[in-house]
Amino acid sequence: GAGVSQSPSNKVTEKGKDVELRCDPISGHTALYWYRQRLGQGLEFLIYFQGNSAPDKSGLPSDRFSAERTGESVSTLTIQRTQQEDSAVYLCASSVREGQPQHFGDGTRLSIL
Amino acid sequence: GENVEQHPSTLSVQEGDSAVIKCTYSDSASNYFPWYKQELGKGPQLIIDIRSNVGEKKDQRIAVTLNKTAKHFSLHITETQPEDSAVYFCAASDGGGTSYGKLTFGQGTILTVHP
């Protein structure tokens, strides 16, 4: 079956521009997580969705970062006024429900010039 | 919050040898411990996980052990093959409690298996 799908796979943009990253979770998965992976580092939690509500946004690094989810489907992560330190791979994971195994997409590699 | 430490950062073995990667965690509320394998340009792939009501779990050449008292868990790969070469991450979560099951990751181990 289809896994977690993320788009675009790569994004290069200029400092100060806004970017939107998309995640299509596995069908039927109610829990959706966003993580960030800086070069050579482990993954850092950003935000958690249960359905279309986000009970945990504690990992968002600044108010330039926001995310939304449509029902139990697509989620978008938006970064406004991008900075060079935003360069990273942004990964999305979904699970049947919270506490169950998380399955990751291949991420969006974001490069800020 | 939870803190996960992973060692070693790099591990080089000969094909056929065993590889062991160790992690420690800080939050006693953590009760779910997955291991992920990440290949270049790909997302992490879940290879094995363990919950705190068991001490050991095996799946073919891969095993994970958990010592909840000491707050550490380990990944064991036997009869390593070149295709096992990748970055391995351990993680911990409260399994859906107050932290909503979010994962806290170790810094990763680059495993290289030489033919």
Coordinates of C-alpha atoms in Angstrom, one line a residue:
Chain A
G1 CA 0.0 0.0 0.0
A2 CA 0.9 3.7 -0.3
G3 CA 3.2 5.0 2.4
V4 CA 3.6 8.6 3.6
S5 CA 4.1 11.0 0.7
Q6 CA 5.8 14.3 1.0
S7 CA 6.2 17.1 -1.6
P8 CA 8.2 18.7 -2.9
S9 CA 11.2 16.4 -2.3
N10 CA 13.5 19.3 -2.7
K11 CA 13.0 23.1 -2.3
V12 CA 15.5 25.8 -2.9
T13 CA 14.4 29.3 -2.1
E14 CA 15.8 32.7 -1.2
K15 CA 16.0 34.1 2.3
G16 CA 12.8 35.9 3.2
K17 CA 10.5 33.9 1.0
D18 CA 7.6 31.8 2.3
V19 CA 7.5 28.1 1.7
E20 CA 4.8 25.5 2.0
L21 CA 5.6 21.8 2.6
R22 CA 3.0 19.0 2.1
C23 CA 2.4 15.7 3.7
D24 CA 0.0 13.0 2.7
P25 CA -0.3 10.4 5.5
I26 CA -1.2 6.8 5.2
S27 CA -4.9 6.4 4.7
G28 CA -6.7 5.8 8.0
H29 CA -3.9 7.2 10.1
T30 CA -5.3 9.7 12.6
A31 CA -2.0 10.8 14.1
L32 CA 0.4 12.9 12.2
Y33 CA 3.8 14.3 13.3
W34 CA 6.2 16.8 11.8
Y35 CA 9.9 16.6 12.6
R36 CA 13.0 18.5 11.4
Q37 CA 16.4 17.0 10.7
R38 CA 19.4 19.2 10.5
L39 CA 22.4 17.9 8.6
G40 CA 24.1 15.1 10.5
Q41 CA 21.6 15.4 13.4
G42 CA 18.8 13.4 14.9
L43 CA 15.2 14.4 14.3
E44 CA 13.5 17.2 16.3
F45 CA 9.8 17.2 17.0
L46 CA 7.8 20.1 15.6
I47 CA 4.1 19.5 15.9
Y48 CA 1.5 16.8 16.4
F49 CA -2.0 16.5 14.8
Q50 CA -4.8 14.3 16.1
G51 CA -7.3 14.5 13.3
N52 CA -7.3 18.2 12.3
S53 CA -6.5 19.6 15.7
A54 CA -2.9 20.2 17.0
P55 CA -2.8 19.5 20.7
D56 CA 1.0 19.8 20.8
K57 CA 2.8 22.6 18.9
S58 CA 5.6 22.8 21.4
G59 CA 8.4 22.0 18.9
L60 CA 7.7 24.9 16.5
P61 CA 10.9 27.0 16.7
S62 CA 9.2 30.4 16.1
D63 CA 6.0 32.1 15.1
R64 CA 7.2 32.0 11.5
F65 CA 6.3 28.3 11.5
S66 CA 2.7 27.1 11.3
A67 CA 0.9 24.0 10.2
E68 CA -2.6 22.8 9.5
R69 CA -4.3 19.6 8.6
T70 CA -7.5 18.9 6.7
G71 CA -9.5 16.3 8.5
E72 CA -7.5 13.1 8.8
S73 CA -5.7 13.8 5.5
V74 CA -3.2 16.2 4.1
S75 CA -1.1 18.4 6.3
T76 CA 0.9 21.5 5.3
L77 CA 3.8 23.1 7.1
T78 CA 4.3 26.7 6.3
I79 CA 7.5 28.7 7.0
Q80 CA 7.2 32.4 6.6
R81 CA 10.1 34.8 5.9
T82 CA 12.6 31.9 5.7
Q83 CA 16.0 32.2 7.3
Q84 CA 19.2 30.3 6.5
E85 CA 18.9 28.4 9.8
D86 CA 15.6 26.9 8.5
S87 CA 17.7 24.8 6.0
A88 CA 17.0 21.2 6.9
V89 CA 15.1 18.1 5.9
Y90 CA 11.4 18.3 7.1
L91 CA 9.9 14.9 7.8
C92 CA 6.4 13.8 8.3
A93 CA 5.2 10.7 10.0
S94 CA 1.8 9.1 10.6
S95 CA 0.5 6.4 12.8
V96 CA -2.9 4.7 13.3
R97 CA -3.2 6.6 16.5
E98 CA -0.9 8.2 19.0
G99 CA 1.4 5.8 20.7
Q100 CA 1.5 3.4 17.8
P101 CA 4.4 2.9 15.4
Q102 CA 5.2 6.0 13.3
H103 CA 5.9 5.6 9.6
F104 CA 7.9 8.3 7.9
G105 CA 7.9 9.9 4.4
D106 CA 11.2 10.7 2.6
G107 CA 11.0 14.3 3.6
T108 CA 11.4 17.7 1.9
R109 CA 15.0 18.9 1.7
L110 CA 14.8 22.7 2.2
S111 CA 17.7 24.9 1.3
I112 CA 17.6 28.6 2.0
L113 CA 20.1 30.7 -0.1
Chain B
G1 CA 11.5 16.8 28.8
E2 CA 13.0 13.5 27.5
N3 CA 16.7 13.4 26.5
V4 CA 18.1 10.4 24.5
E5 CA 21.8 9.8 24.2
Q6 CA 23.1 7.4 21.6
H7 CA 26.5 5.7 21.3
P8 CA 28.7 5.2 19.3
S9 CA 28.3 7.9 16.7
T10 CA 30.1 5.8 14.1
L11 CA 30.6 2.0 14.0
S12 CA 32.6 0.1 11.5
V13 CA 32.5 -3.7 11.3
Q14 CA 33.4 -6.6 9.0
E15 CA 30.7 -8.5 7.2
G16 CA 29.5 -11.3 9.4
D17 CA 30.4 -9.6 12.7
S18 CA 27.8 -8.3 15.2
A19 CA 27.0 -4.6 15.8
V20 CA 25.7 -3.1 19.0
I21 CA 24.3 0.4 19.4
K22 CA 23.3 1.7 22.8
C23 CA 20.9 4.4 24.0
T24 CA 20.0 5.9 27.3
Y25 CA 17.0 8.0 28.2
S26 CA 16.1 10.3 31.0
D27 CA 12.3 10.3 31.4
S28 CA 10.9 7.4 33.5
A29 CA 7.5 7.9 31.8
S30 CA 8.9 6.7 28.5
N31 CA 7.6 3.3 27.6
Y32 CA 8.0 2.9 23.9
F33 CA 11.4 2.5 22.2
P34 CA 11.6 2.2 18.4
W35 CA 14.7 1.9 16.2
Y36 CA 14.9 3.4 12.8
K37 CA 17.3 2.8 9.8
Q38 CA 17.9 5.7 7.5
E39 CA 19.5 5.4 4.1
L40 CA 20.9 8.4 2.2
G41 CA 18.1 10.6 0.9
K42 CA 15.4 8.5 2.5
G43 CA 13.2 8.9 5.5
P44 CA 13.7 6.7 8.6
Q45 CA 12.4 3.2 8.3
L46 CA 11.1 1.4 11.4
I47 CA 13.1 -1.8 11.9
I48 CA 12.1 -2.9 15.4
D49 CA 10.5 -1.5 18.5
I50 CA 10.0 -2.6 22.1
R51 CA 7.6 -1.6 24.9
S52 CA 8.5 -1.5 28.5
N53 CA 6.5 -4.6 29.5
V54 CA 9.1 -6.7 27.7
G55 CA 12.9 -7.0 28.1
E56 CA 13.9 -8.3 24.8
K57 CA 12.5 -8.7 21.3
K58 CA 14.0 -10.4 18.2
D59 CA 13.3 -10.3 14.5
Q60 CA 15.6 -12.4 12.5
R61 CA 19.1 -10.9 12.7
I62 CA 17.9 -7.9 14.8
A63 CA 17.2 -7.8 18.5
V64 CA 16.5 -5.0 21.0
T65 CA 17.0 -5.2 24.7
L66 CA 15.6 -2.9 27.3
N67 CA 16.7 -2.2 30.9
K68 CA 14.0 0.0 32.4
T69 CA 15.7 0.3 35.8
A70 CA 18.9 1.6 34.2
K71 CA 17.0 3.5 31.5
H72 CA 18.9 2.1 28.6
F73 CA 18.2 0.0 25.5
S74 CA 20.3 -1.5 22.8
L75 CA 20.1 -2.6 19.2
H76 CA 21.9 -5.8 18.3
I77 CA 22.5 -6.8 14.7
T78 CA 24.1 -10.2 14.1
E79 CA 25.7 -11.6 10.9
T80 CA 26.0 -8.1 9.5
Q81 CA 25.8 -7.6 5.7
P82 CA 26.9 -4.6 3.5
E83 CA 23.3 -3.7 3.0
D84 CA 23.0 -3.1 6.8
S85 CA 25.2 0.0 6.2
A86 CA 23.1 3.1 7.1
V87 CA 22.4 5.6 9.9
Y88 CA 20.5 4.0 12.8
F89 CA 18.4 6.1 15.2
C90 CA 17.0 5.1 18.6
A91 CA 14.0 7.0 20.0
A92 CA 11.8 7.1 23.1
S93 CA 8.3 8.2 23.8
D94 CA 5.6 7.9 26.4
G95 CA 3.5 5.8 24.0
G96 CA 0.6 8.3 23.8
G97 CA 0.5 9.7 27.3
T98 CA 1.0 13.4 28.1
S99 CA 3.5 13.8 25.3
Y100 CA 1.1 12.4 22.7
G101 CA 3.5 9.7 21.6
K102 CA 6.0 12.2 20.0
L103 CA 9.4 10.7 19.6
T104 CA 12.6 12.0 21.1
F105 CA 15.5 10.8 19.0
G106 CA 19.2 10.0 19.6
Q107 CA 21.8 11.6 17.5
G108 CA 22.3 8.6 15.2
T109 CA 25.0 6.0 14.6
I110 CA 26.6 5.6 11.2
L111 CA 27.1 1.9 10.7
T112 CA 29.5 0.8 8.0
V113 CA 29.8 -2.9 7.1
H114 CA 32.9 -3.8 5.1
P115 CA 32.7 -6.7 2.7

